[in-house]
Amino acid sequence: MDTQNLETALKNASGLIDQKLGEVLVVPDAPEGRVIEAMKYTLMGGGKRLRAFLCIQTAKLFNVEETHYARVAAAIECAHSYSLVHDDLPAMDDDDLRRGMPTCHIAFDEATAILAGDALQALAFTVLADAPLSTYAEAKRPQLLSVLAKSAGYVGMCGGQAIDLASTGESISLDELKRLHKLKTGALLRACVEMVAIVSEDLLPEAKVDLMAYAADIGLAFQVQDDILDVVGSSEKLGKPAGSDEALGKNTFPAKLGMEGAKRELEMLHDNALQALARLPYNTDSLIA
């Protein structure tokens, strides 16, 4: 997929998921409206919708109908947004800027941000529990809920964030760094692929190993790329202060491997992902980027 087509696909994914999220997040004229405003502020705050995009492209691989994957993608975006709200809090990464806008606790207040994050996580499961599914996929709903719960919990994002906080300012090995990000960043990206595959009637059991190998490599590659951009990108383009990872004493791939080493790691992960796709008995063009 060339750059222009990729940008178009990302824009289309964003439009579709924004529509679905707008359907489930209505701000009432009530005392709890401030929390919902804070949820909406983060959820509709201009993210790339990369996770939704990955869901959509996986759905194309298996010919899953939009009706049966759109709410799955929306649920994952809710879970991702909750993690951003909590990661930005003073007790965590203490960030003031996200996507070029004040973070949730700055735009509102810390207590409201905590509640908004909690409610976004709950909304993720509400959306998934109520999502329309095919007759085949309906029996798989508990499995979908389990995958999302694990990817967001201590064997996923929360576990990765705990390692990140504990290791800030400390030196960790490359294997430990990879494990950190396989949990913190990679778990939810893997869930995008796995959850759509679960609702597909076309997934061959023997293909799942290579599909998930692809998802694991892409998830880690995304973090390596993010680490590189934190060093070479501008604050305006990043939507947050450039160099913030180094300033906070975070463990990153450029810090561990050097910039050239990080670029080689990124290239290796990309190549491994393509090799995993090549082993699949499907037309995988939708997942090649």
PDB file of C-alpha atoms in Angstrom:
ATOM      1  CA  MET A   1       0.000   0.000   0.000  1.00  0.00           C
ATOM      2  CA  ASP A   2       1.556   3.310  -1.061  1.00  0.00           C
ATOM      3  CA  THR A   3       1.586   6.407   1.144  1.00  0.00           C
ATOM      4  CA  GLN A   4      -1.397   8.057  -0.536  1.00  0.00           C
ATOM      5  CA  ASN A   5      -3.568   4.946  -0.299  1.00  0.00           C
ATOM      6  CA  LEU A   6      -2.480   4.430   3.312  1.00  0.00           C
ATOM      7  CA  GLU A   7      -3.474   7.979   4.235  1.00  0.00           C
ATOM      8  CA  THR A   8      -6.838   7.508   2.515  1.00  0.00           C
ATOM      9  CA  ALA A   9      -7.427   4.209   4.325  1.00  0.00           C
ATOM     10  CA  LEU A  10      -6.550   5.782   7.683  1.00  0.00           C
ATOM     11  CA  LYS A  11      -8.913   8.681   6.980  1.00  0.00           C
ATOM     12  CA  ASN A  12     -11.726   6.293   6.055  1.00  0.00           C
ATOM     13  CA  ALA A  13     -11.112   4.232   9.186  1.00  0.00           C
ATOM     14  CA  SER A  14     -11.210   7.365  11.307  1.00  0.00           C
ATOM     15  CA  GLY A  15     -14.485   8.496   9.744  1.00  0.00           C
ATOM     16  CA  LEU A  16     -16.175   5.143  10.258  1.00  0.00           C
ATOM     17  CA  ILE A  17     -15.088   4.734  13.872  1.00  0.00           C
ATOM     18  CA  ASP A  18     -15.843   8.354  14.762  1.00  0.00           C
ATOM     19  CA  GLN A  19     -19.376   7.705  13.522  1.00  0.00           C
ATOM     20  CA  LYS A  20     -19.730   4.560  15.636  1.00  0.00           C
ATOM     21  CA  LEU A  21     -18.301   6.262  18.717  1.00  0.00           C
ATOM     22  CA  GLY A  22     -20.634   9.209  18.231  1.00  0.00           C
ATOM     23  CA  GLU A  23     -23.548   6.782  18.333  1.00  0.00           C
ATOM     24  CA  VAL A  24     -22.591   5.441  21.761  1.00  0.00           C
ATOM     25  CA  LEU A  25     -21.312   8.591  23.463  1.00  0.00           C
ATOM     26  CA  VAL A  26     -24.006  11.219  23.912  1.00  0.00           C
ATOM     27  CA  VAL A  27     -23.499  14.021  26.445  1.00  0.00           C
ATOM     28  CA  PRO A  28     -26.611  14.477  28.613  1.00  0.00           C
ATOM     29  CA  ASP A  29     -27.661  17.668  30.356  1.00  0.00           C
ATOM     30  CA  ALA A  30     -27.001  16.146  33.769  1.00  0.00           C
ATOM     31  CA  PRO A  31     -24.426  16.373  36.590  1.00  0.00           C
ATOM     32  CA  GLU A  32     -22.433  13.482  35.114  1.00  0.00           C
ATOM     33  CA  GLY A  33     -22.198  15.336  31.809  1.00  0.00           C
ATOM     34  CA  ARG A  34     -18.764  16.748  32.708  1.00  0.00           C
ATOM     35  CA  VAL A  35     -17.259  13.259  32.883  1.00  0.00           C
ATOM     36  CA  ILE A  36     -18.810  12.350  29.542  1.00  0.00           C
ATOM     37  CA  GLU A  37     -17.452  15.589  28.056  1.00  0.00           C
ATOM     38  CA  ALA A  38     -13.998  14.542  29.270  1.00  0.00           C
ATOM     39  CA  MET A  39     -14.463  11.095  27.722  1.00  0.00           C
ATOM     40  CA  LYS A  40     -15.516  12.649  24.438  1.00  0.00           C
ATOM     41  CA  TYR A  41     -12.631  15.143  24.577  1.00  0.00           C
ATOM     42  CA  THR A  42     -10.132  12.279  24.597  1.00  0.00           C
ATOM     43  CA  LEU A  43     -12.008   9.792  22.437  1.00  0.00           C
ATOM     44  CA  MET A  44     -12.770  12.267  19.642  1.00  0.00           C
ATOM     45  CA  GLY A  45      -9.544  14.250  20.011  1.00  0.00           C
ATOM     46  CA  GLY A  46      -7.990  13.613  16.628  1.00  0.00           C
ATOM     47  CA  GLY A  47      -6.105  10.350  17.036  1.00  0.00           C
ATOM     48  CA  LYS A  48      -4.869   8.434  13.993  1.00  0.00           C
ATOM     49  CA  ARG A  49      -7.264   5.509  14.683  1.00  0.00           C
ATOM     50  CA  LEU A  50      -4.425   3.119  13.892  1.00  0.00           C
ATOM     51  CA  ARG A  51      -6.046   0.358  15.931  1.00  0.00           C
ATOM     52  CA  ALA A  52      -9.360   0.768  14.140  1.00  0.00           C
ATOM     53  CA  PHE A  53      -7.470   0.766  10.839  1.00  0.00           C
ATOM     54  CA  LEU A  54      -5.776  -2.514  11.763  1.00  0.00           C
ATOM     55  CA  CYS A  55      -9.176  -4.021  12.607  1.00  0.00           C
ATOM     56  CA  ILE A  56     -10.600  -2.893   9.267  1.00  0.00           C
ATOM     57  CA  GLN A  57      -7.657  -4.183   7.236  1.00  0.00           C
ATOM     58  CA  THR A  58      -7.833  -7.545   9.018  1.00  0.00           C
ATOM     59  CA  ALA A  59     -11.567  -7.664   8.276  1.00  0.00           C
ATOM     60  CA  LYS A  60     -10.786  -7.213   4.574  1.00  0.00           C
ATOM     61  CA  LEU A  61      -8.440 -10.187   4.768  1.00  0.00           C
ATOM     62  CA  PHE A  62     -11.291 -12.406   5.974  1.00  0.00           C
ATOM     63  CA  ASN A  63     -14.200 -10.675   4.189  1.00  0.00           C
ATOM     64  CA  VAL A  64     -15.874  -9.809   7.490  1.00  0.00           C
ATOM     65  CA  GLU A  65     -18.830  -7.462   7.019  1.00  0.00           C
ATOM     66  CA  GLU A  66     -18.625  -3.934   8.437  1.00  0.00           C
ATOM     67  CA  THR A  67     -21.622  -4.584  10.680  1.00  0.00           C
ATOM     68  CA  HIS A  68     -19.677  -7.336  12.419  1.00  0.00           C
ATOM     69  CA  TYR A  69     -16.360  -5.559  12.992  1.00  0.00           C
ATOM     70  CA  ALA A  70     -17.087  -1.831  13.356  1.00  0.00           C
ATOM     71  CA  ARG A  71     -18.170  -2.013  16.991  1.00  0.00           C
ATOM     72  CA  VAL A  72     -15.227  -4.314  17.762  1.00  0.00           C
ATOM     73  CA  ALA A  73     -12.914  -1.603  16.438  1.00  0.00           C
ATOM     74  CA  ALA A  74     -14.812   1.063  18.395  1.00  0.00           C
ATOM     75  CA  ALA A  75     -14.423  -0.935  21.621  1.00  0.00           C
ATOM     76  CA  ILE A  76     -10.674  -1.184  21.093  1.00  0.00           C
ATOM     77  CA  GLU A  77     -10.436   2.573  20.503  1.00  0.00           C
ATOM     78  CA  CYS A  78     -12.283   3.157  23.800  1.00  0.00           C
ATOM     79  CA  ALA A  79      -9.792   0.936  25.625  1.00  0.00           C
ATOM     80  CA  HIS A  80      -6.872   2.728  23.973  1.00  0.00           C
ATOM     81  CA  SER A  81      -8.269   6.142  24.919  1.00  0.00           C
ATOM     82  CA  TYR A  82      -8.718   5.114  28.543  1.00  0.00           C
ATOM     83  CA  SER A  83      -5.046   4.127  28.673  1.00  0.00           C
ATOM     84  CA  LEU A  84      -3.981   7.519  27.312  1.00  0.00           C
ATOM     85  CA  VAL A  85      -5.990   9.432  29.913  1.00  0.00           C
ATOM     86  CA  HIS A  86      -4.452   7.461  32.769  1.00  0.00           C
ATOM     87  CA  ASP A  87      -0.912   7.399  31.313  1.00  0.00           C
ATOM     88  CA  ASP A  88      -0.918  11.203  31.117  1.00  0.00           C
ATOM     89  CA  LEU A  89      -1.853  11.692  34.793  1.00  0.00           C
ATOM     90  CA  PRO A  90       0.655  13.322  37.190  1.00  0.00           C
ATOM     91  CA  ALA A  91       1.063  10.005  39.036  1.00  0.00           C
ATOM     92  CA  MET A  92       2.066   8.312  35.777  1.00  0.00           C
ATOM     93  CA  ASP A  93       3.871  10.111  32.927  1.00  0.00           C
ATOM     94  CA  ASP A  94       2.692  13.599  33.965  1.00  0.00           C
ATOM     95  CA  ASP A  95       2.148  14.860  30.406  1.00  0.00           C
ATOM     96  CA  ASP A  96       0.476  18.179  29.646  1.00  0.00           C
ATOM     97  CA  LEU A  97       0.110  17.730  25.889  1.00  0.00           C
ATOM     98  CA  ARG A  98      -1.425  14.958  23.791  1.00  0.00           C
ATOM     99  CA  ARG A  99      -2.194  15.160  20.056  1.00  0.00           C
ATOM    100  CA  GLY A 100      -1.373  18.855  20.148  1.00  0.00           C
ATOM    101  CA  MET A 101      -4.025  19.538  22.814  1.00  0.00           C
ATOM    102  CA  PRO A 102      -3.965  19.812  26.607  1.00  0.00           C
ATOM    103  CA  THR A 103      -4.228  16.371  28.184  1.00  0.00           C
ATOM    104  CA  CYS A 104      -7.510  15.406  29.816  1.00  0.00           C
ATOM    105  CA  HIS A 105      -6.488  16.253  33.387  1.00  0.00           C
ATOM    106  CA  ILE A 106      -5.231  19.665  32.224  1.00  0.00           C
ATOM    107  CA  ALA A 107      -8.329  20.446  30.148  1.00  0.00           C
ATOM    108  CA  PHE A 108     -10.641  19.341  32.961  1.00  0.00           C
ATOM    109  CA  ASP A 109      -9.110  18.289  36.291  1.00  0.00           C
ATOM    110  CA  GLU A 110      -7.347  15.259  37.701  1.00  0.00           C
ATOM    111  CA  ALA A 111     -10.369  13.694  39.395  1.00  0.00           C
ATOM    112  CA  THR A 112     -12.504  14.065  36.281  1.00  0.00           C
ATOM    113  CA  ALA A 113      -9.730  12.551  34.155  1.00  0.00           C
ATOM    114  CA  ILE A 114      -9.502   9.502  36.427  1.00  0.00           C
ATOM    115  CA  LEU A 115     -13.262   8.998  36.209  1.00  0.00           C
ATOM    116  CA  ALA A 116     -13.218   9.553  32.440  1.00  0.00           C
ATOM    117  CA  GLY A 117     -10.536   6.891  32.027  1.00  0.00           C
ATOM    118  CA  ASP A 118     -12.475   4.463  34.210  1.00  0.00           C
ATOM    119  CA  ALA A 119     -15.653   5.138  32.242  1.00  0.00           C
ATOM    120  CA  LEU A 120     -13.898   4.742  28.880  1.00  0.00           C
ATOM    121  CA  GLN A 121     -12.680   1.309  29.919  1.00  0.00           C
ATOM    122  CA  ALA A 122     -16.205   0.364  30.986  1.00  0.00           C
ATOM    123  CA  LEU A 123     -17.554   1.762  27.712  1.00  0.00           C
ATOM    124  CA  ALA A 124     -15.179  -0.485  25.755  1.00  0.00           C
ATOM    125  CA  PHE A 125     -16.813  -3.555  27.273  1.00  0.00           C
ATOM    126  CA  THR A 126     -20.323  -2.128  26.909  1.00  0.00           C
ATOM    127  CA  VAL A 127     -19.753  -1.498  23.207  1.00  0.00           C
ATOM    128  CA  LEU A 128     -18.345  -4.997  22.714  1.00  0.00           C
ATOM    129  CA  ALA A 129     -21.066  -6.683  24.772  1.00  0.00           C
ATOM    130  CA  ASP A 130     -23.780  -4.934  22.727  1.00  0.00           C
ATOM    131  CA  ALA A 131     -22.068  -5.195  19.319  1.00  0.00           C
ATOM    132  CA  PRO A 132     -24.110  -6.832  16.532  1.00  0.00           C
ATOM    133  CA  LEU A 133     -22.399 -10.067  15.485  1.00  0.00           C
ATOM    134  CA  SER A 134     -23.089 -12.785  12.940  1.00  0.00           C
ATOM    135  CA  THR A 135     -24.760 -15.987  14.097  1.00  0.00           C
ATOM    136  CA  TYR A 136     -21.358 -17.681  13.919  1.00  0.00           C
ATOM    137  CA  ALA A 137     -19.581 -14.941  15.876  1.00  0.00           C
ATOM    138  CA  GLU A 138     -22.259 -14.638  18.560  1.00  0.00           C
ATOM    139  CA  ALA A 139     -20.956 -17.797  20.211  1.00  0.00           C
ATOM    140  CA  LYS A 140     -17.504 -16.196  20.234  1.00  0.00           C
ATOM    141  CA  ARG A 141     -18.555 -13.078  22.167  1.00  0.00           C
ATOM    142  CA  PRO A 142     -17.154 -14.324  25.520  1.00  0.00           C
ATOM    143  CA  GLN A 143     -13.841 -14.979  23.770  1.00  0.00           C
ATOM    144  CA  LEU A 144     -13.840 -11.428  22.368  1.00  0.00           C
ATOM    145  CA  LEU A 145     -14.463  -9.985  25.822  1.00  0.00           C
ATOM    146  CA  SER A 146     -11.676 -12.138  27.257  1.00  0.00           C
ATOM    147  CA  VAL A 147      -9.128 -11.002  24.649  1.00  0.00           C
ATOM    148  CA  LEU A 148      -9.967  -7.344  25.261  1.00  0.00           C
ATOM    149  CA  ALA A 149      -9.816  -7.753  29.045  1.00  0.00           C
ATOM    150  CA  LYS A 150      -6.430  -9.469  28.922  1.00  0.00           C
ATOM    151  CA  SER A 151      -4.955  -6.935  26.489  1.00  0.00           C
ATOM    152  CA  ALA A 152      -5.992  -4.081  28.793  1.00  0.00           C
ATOM    153  CA  GLY A 153      -5.088  -5.719  32.099  1.00  0.00           C
ATOM    154  CA  TYR A 154      -1.997  -6.871  33.955  1.00  0.00           C
ATOM    155  CA  VAL A 155      -0.982  -9.234  31.132  1.00  0.00           C
ATOM    156  CA  GLY A 156      -1.339  -6.329  28.701  1.00  0.00           C
ATOM    157  CA  MET A 157      -1.327  -2.541  28.884  1.00  0.00           C
ATOM    158  CA  CYS A 158      -1.458  -2.194  32.670  1.00  0.00           C
ATOM    159  CA  GLY A 159       1.344  -4.693  33.145  1.00  0.00           C
ATOM    160  CA  GLY A 160       3.481  -2.912  30.575  1.00  0.00           C
ATOM    161  CA  GLN A 161       2.846   0.461  32.180  1.00  0.00           C
ATOM    162  CA  ALA A 162       3.793  -0.976  35.578  1.00  0.00           C
ATOM    163  CA  ILE A 163       7.117  -2.184  34.158  1.00  0.00           C
ATOM    164  CA  ASP A 164       7.632   1.181  32.460  1.00  0.00           C
ATOM    165  CA  LEU A 165       7.101   3.081  35.710  1.00  0.00           C
ATOM    166  CA  ALA A 166       9.319   0.713  37.709  1.00  0.00           C
ATOM    167  CA  SER A 167      12.150   0.882  35.168  1.00  0.00           C
ATOM    168  CA  THR A 168      12.174   4.644  34.550  1.00  0.00           C
ATOM    169  CA  GLY A 169      15.667   5.923  35.276  1.00  0.00           C
ATOM    170  CA  GLU A 170      16.966   2.348  35.502  1.00  0.00           C
ATOM    171  CA  SER A 171      18.861   0.343  32.896  1.00  0.00           C
ATOM    172  CA  ILE A 172      17.043  -2.724  31.576  1.00  0.00           C
ATOM    173  CA  SER A 173      18.068  -5.336  29.009  1.00  0.00           C
ATOM    174  CA  LEU A 174      16.860  -5.355  25.409  1.00  0.00           C
ATOM    175  CA  ASP A 175      14.718  -8.416  26.124  1.00  0.00           C
ATOM    176  CA  GLU A 176      13.120  -6.623  29.078  1.00  0.00           C
ATOM    177  CA  LEU A 177      12.492  -3.553  26.915  1.00  0.00           C
ATOM    178  CA  LYS A 178      10.814  -5.687  24.267  1.00  0.00           C
ATOM    179  CA  ARG A 179       8.645  -7.392  26.874  1.00  0.00           C
ATOM    180  CA  LEU A 180       7.648  -4.015  28.320  1.00  0.00           C
ATOM    181  CA  HIS A 181       6.360  -2.827  24.958  1.00  0.00           C
ATOM    182  CA  LYS A 182       4.861  -6.150  23.916  1.00  0.00           C
ATOM    183  CA  LEU A 183       2.572  -5.590  26.895  1.00  0.00           C
ATOM    184  CA  LYS A 184       2.129  -1.814  27.015  1.00  0.00           C
ATOM    185  CA  THR A 185       1.753  -1.132  23.285  1.00  0.00           C
ATOM    186  CA  GLY A 186       1.681  -4.462  21.514  1.00  0.00           C
ATOM    187  CA  ALA A 187      -1.086  -6.223  23.457  1.00  0.00           C
ATOM    188  CA  LEU A 188      -3.906  -4.012  22.196  1.00  0.00           C
ATOM    189  CA  LEU A 189      -2.512  -3.959  18.646  1.00  0.00           C
ATOM    190  CA  ARG A 190      -2.420  -7.767  18.684  1.00  0.00           C
ATOM    191  CA  ALA A 191      -5.995  -7.744  19.963  1.00  0.00           C
ATOM    192  CA  CYS A 192      -7.083  -5.769  16.881  1.00  0.00           C
ATOM    193  CA  VAL A 193      -6.008  -8.631  14.639  1.00  0.00           C
ATOM    194  CA  GLU A 194      -7.058 -11.447  16.949  1.00  0.00           C
ATOM    195  CA  MET A 195     -10.539 -10.134  17.719  1.00  0.00           C
ATOM    196  CA  VAL A 196     -11.464  -9.636  14.066  1.00  0.00           C
ATOM    197  CA  ALA A 197     -10.051 -13.080  13.253  1.00  0.00           C
ATOM    198  CA  ILE A 198     -12.253 -14.551  15.994  1.00  0.00           C
ATOM    199  CA  VAL A 199     -15.448 -13.286  14.324  1.00  0.00           C
ATOM    200  CA  SER A 200     -14.352 -14.600  10.912  1.00  0.00           C
ATOM    201  CA  GLU A 201     -15.640 -17.912   9.617  1.00  0.00           C
ATOM    202  CA  ASP A 202     -12.684 -18.072   7.209  1.00  0.00           C
ATOM    203  CA  LEU A 203      -9.842 -18.316   9.730  1.00  0.00           C
ATOM    204  CA  LEU A 204      -8.016 -21.608   9.341  1.00  0.00           C
ATOM    205  CA  PRO A 205      -6.706 -22.868  12.708  1.00  0.00           C
ATOM    206  CA  GLU A 206      -3.272 -23.526  11.216  1.00  0.00           C
ATOM    207  CA  ALA A 207      -3.072 -19.914   9.989  1.00  0.00           C
ATOM    208  CA  LYS A 208      -3.525 -18.326  13.405  1.00  0.00           C
ATOM    209  CA  VAL A 209       0.111 -18.799  14.481  1.00  0.00           C
ATOM    210  CA  ASP A 210       1.452 -16.812  11.530  1.00  0.00           C
ATOM    211  CA  LEU A 211      -1.315 -14.223  11.797  1.00  0.00           C
ATOM    212  CA  MET A 212      -0.466 -13.557  15.430  1.00  0.00           C
ATOM    213  CA  ALA A 213       3.269 -13.529  14.639  1.00  0.00           C
ATOM    214  CA  TYR A 214       2.506 -10.739  12.168  1.00  0.00           C
ATOM    215  CA  ALA A 215       0.493  -8.869  14.798  1.00  0.00           C
ATOM    216  CA  ALA A 216       3.260  -9.211  17.397  1.00  0.00           C
ATOM    217  CA  ASP A 217       5.927  -7.880  15.023  1.00  0.00           C
ATOM    218  CA  ILE A 218       3.749  -4.980  13.888  1.00  0.00           C
ATOM    219  CA  GLY A 219       2.917  -4.077  17.488  1.00  0.00           C
ATOM    220  CA  LEU A 220       6.571  -3.899  18.489  1.00  0.00           C
ATOM    221  CA  ALA A 221       7.550  -2.139  15.249  1.00  0.00           C
ATOM    222  CA  PHE A 222       5.012   0.580  16.025  1.00  0.00           C
ATOM    223  CA  GLN A 223       6.718   1.252  19.361  1.00  0.00           C
ATOM    224  CA  VAL A 224      10.211   1.305  17.846  1.00  0.00           C
ATOM    225  CA  GLN A 225       8.988   3.809  15.255  1.00  0.00           C
ATOM    226  CA  ASP A 226       7.375   5.895  18.007  1.00  0.00           C
ATOM    227  CA  ASP A 227      10.646   5.907  19.970  1.00  0.00           C
ATOM    228  CA  ILE A 228      12.566   7.034  16.881  1.00  0.00           C
ATOM    229  CA  LEU A 229      10.088   9.817  16.149  1.00  0.00           C
ATOM    230  CA  ASP A 230      10.359  11.053  19.734  1.00  0.00           C
ATOM    231  CA  VAL A 231      14.027  11.766  18.990  1.00  0.00           C
ATOM    232  CA  VAL A 232      13.871  13.080  15.417  1.00  0.00           C
ATOM    233  CA  GLY A 233      10.336  14.510  15.198  1.00  0.00           C
ATOM    234  CA  SER A 234       9.161  18.012  16.014  1.00  0.00           C
ATOM    235  CA  SER A 235       6.805  18.785  18.897  1.00  0.00           C
ATOM    236  CA  GLU A 236       4.295  20.200  16.414  1.00  0.00           C
ATOM    237  CA  LYS A 237       4.238  17.026  14.333  1.00  0.00           C
ATOM    238  CA  LEU A 238       4.242  14.692  17.333  1.00  0.00           C
ATOM    239  CA  GLY A 239       1.500  16.583  19.150  1.00  0.00           C
ATOM    240  CA  LYS A 240       3.564  16.366  22.352  1.00  0.00           C
ATOM    241  CA  PRO A 241       6.970  17.668  23.476  1.00  0.00           C
ATOM    242  CA  ALA A 242       9.730  16.104  21.371  1.00  0.00           C
ATOM    243  CA  GLY A 243      12.374  14.300  23.414  1.00  0.00           C
ATOM    244  CA  SER A 244       9.984  13.741  26.306  1.00  0.00           C
ATOM    245  CA  ASP A 245      11.018  10.088  26.711  1.00  0.00           C
ATOM    246  CA  GLU A 246      14.666  11.012  27.246  1.00  0.00           C
ATOM    247  CA  ALA A 247      13.715  13.858  29.581  1.00  0.00           C
ATOM    248  CA  LEU A 248      11.712  11.430  31.729  1.00  0.00           C
ATOM    249  CA  GLY A 249      14.494   8.831  31.789  1.00  0.00           C
ATOM    250  CA  LYS A 250      12.413   6.308  29.851  1.00  0.00           C
ATOM    251  CA  ASN A 251      13.915   3.168  28.376  1.00  0.00           C
ATOM    252  CA  THR A 252      13.638   3.396  24.582  1.00  0.00           C
ATOM    253  CA  PHE A 253      15.030   1.549  21.594  1.00  0.00           C
ATOM    254  CA  PRO A 254      17.257   4.460  20.440  1.00  0.00           C
ATOM    255  CA  ALA A 255      18.606   4.792  23.990  1.00  0.00           C
ATOM    256  CA  LYS A 256      19.335   1.065  24.163  1.00  0.00           C
ATOM    257  CA  LEU A 257      20.518   0.419  20.591  1.00  0.00           C
ATOM    258  CA  GLY A 258      21.492   3.848  19.279  1.00  0.00           C
ATOM    259  CA  MET A 259      19.556   5.468  16.443  1.00  0.00           C
ATOM    260  CA  GLU A 260      21.007   3.254  13.713  1.00  0.00           C
ATOM    261  CA  GLY A 261      20.453   0.157  15.819  1.00  0.00           C
ATOM    262  CA  ALA A 262      16.835   1.158  16.428  1.00  0.00           C
ATOM    263  CA  LYS A 263      16.314   1.644  12.690  1.00  0.00           C
ATOM    264  CA  ARG A 264      17.758  -1.812  12.012  1.00  0.00           C
ATOM    265  CA  GLU A 265      15.439  -3.276  14.661  1.00  0.00           C
ATOM    266  CA  LEU A 266      12.478  -1.573  12.972  1.00  0.00           C
ATOM    267  CA  GLU A 267      13.490  -2.927   9.567  1.00  0.00           C
ATOM    268  CA  MET A 268      13.909  -6.441  10.966  1.00  0.00           C
ATOM    269  CA  LEU A 269      10.470  -6.372  12.606  1.00  0.00           C
ATOM    270  CA  HIS A 270       8.901  -5.099   9.381  1.00  0.00           C
ATOM    271  CA  ASP A 271      10.590  -7.868   7.371  1.00  0.00           C
ATOM    272  CA  ASN A 272       9.515 -10.508   9.896  1.00  0.00           C
ATOM    273  CA  ALA A 273       5.922  -9.264   9.695  1.00  0.00           C
ATOM    274  CA  LEU A 274       5.941  -9.501   5.895  1.00  0.00           C
ATOM    275  CA  GLN A 275       7.373 -13.019   6.063  1.00  0.00           C
ATOM    276  CA  ALA A 276       4.578 -14.057   8.435  1.00  0.00           C
ATOM    277  CA  LEU A 277       1.998 -12.635   6.020  1.00  0.00           C
ATOM    278  CA  ALA A 278       3.597 -14.471   3.102  1.00  0.00           C
ATOM    279  CA  ARG A 279       3.001 -17.774   4.895  1.00  0.00           C
ATOM    280  CA  LEU A 280      -0.745 -17.140   5.193  1.00  0.00           C
ATOM    281  CA  PRO A 281      -3.085 -18.833   2.676  1.00  0.00           C
ATOM    282  CA  TYR A 282      -4.928 -15.571   1.962  1.00  0.00           C
ATOM    283  CA  ASN A 283      -4.576 -12.445  -0.133  1.00  0.00           C
ATOM    284  CA  THR A 284      -2.792 -10.302   2.460  1.00  0.00           C
ATOM    285  CA  ASP A 285      -2.508  -7.085   0.433  1.00  0.00           C
ATOM    286  CA  SER A 286      -4.757  -5.273   2.931  1.00  0.00           C
ATOM    287  CA  LEU A 287      -2.178  -5.791   5.703  1.00  0.00           C
ATOM    288  CA  ILE A 288       0.930  -4.816   3.734  1.00  0.00           C
ATOM    289  CA  ALA A 289       1.960  -1.215   4.472  1.00  0.00           C
TER     290      ALA A 289
END
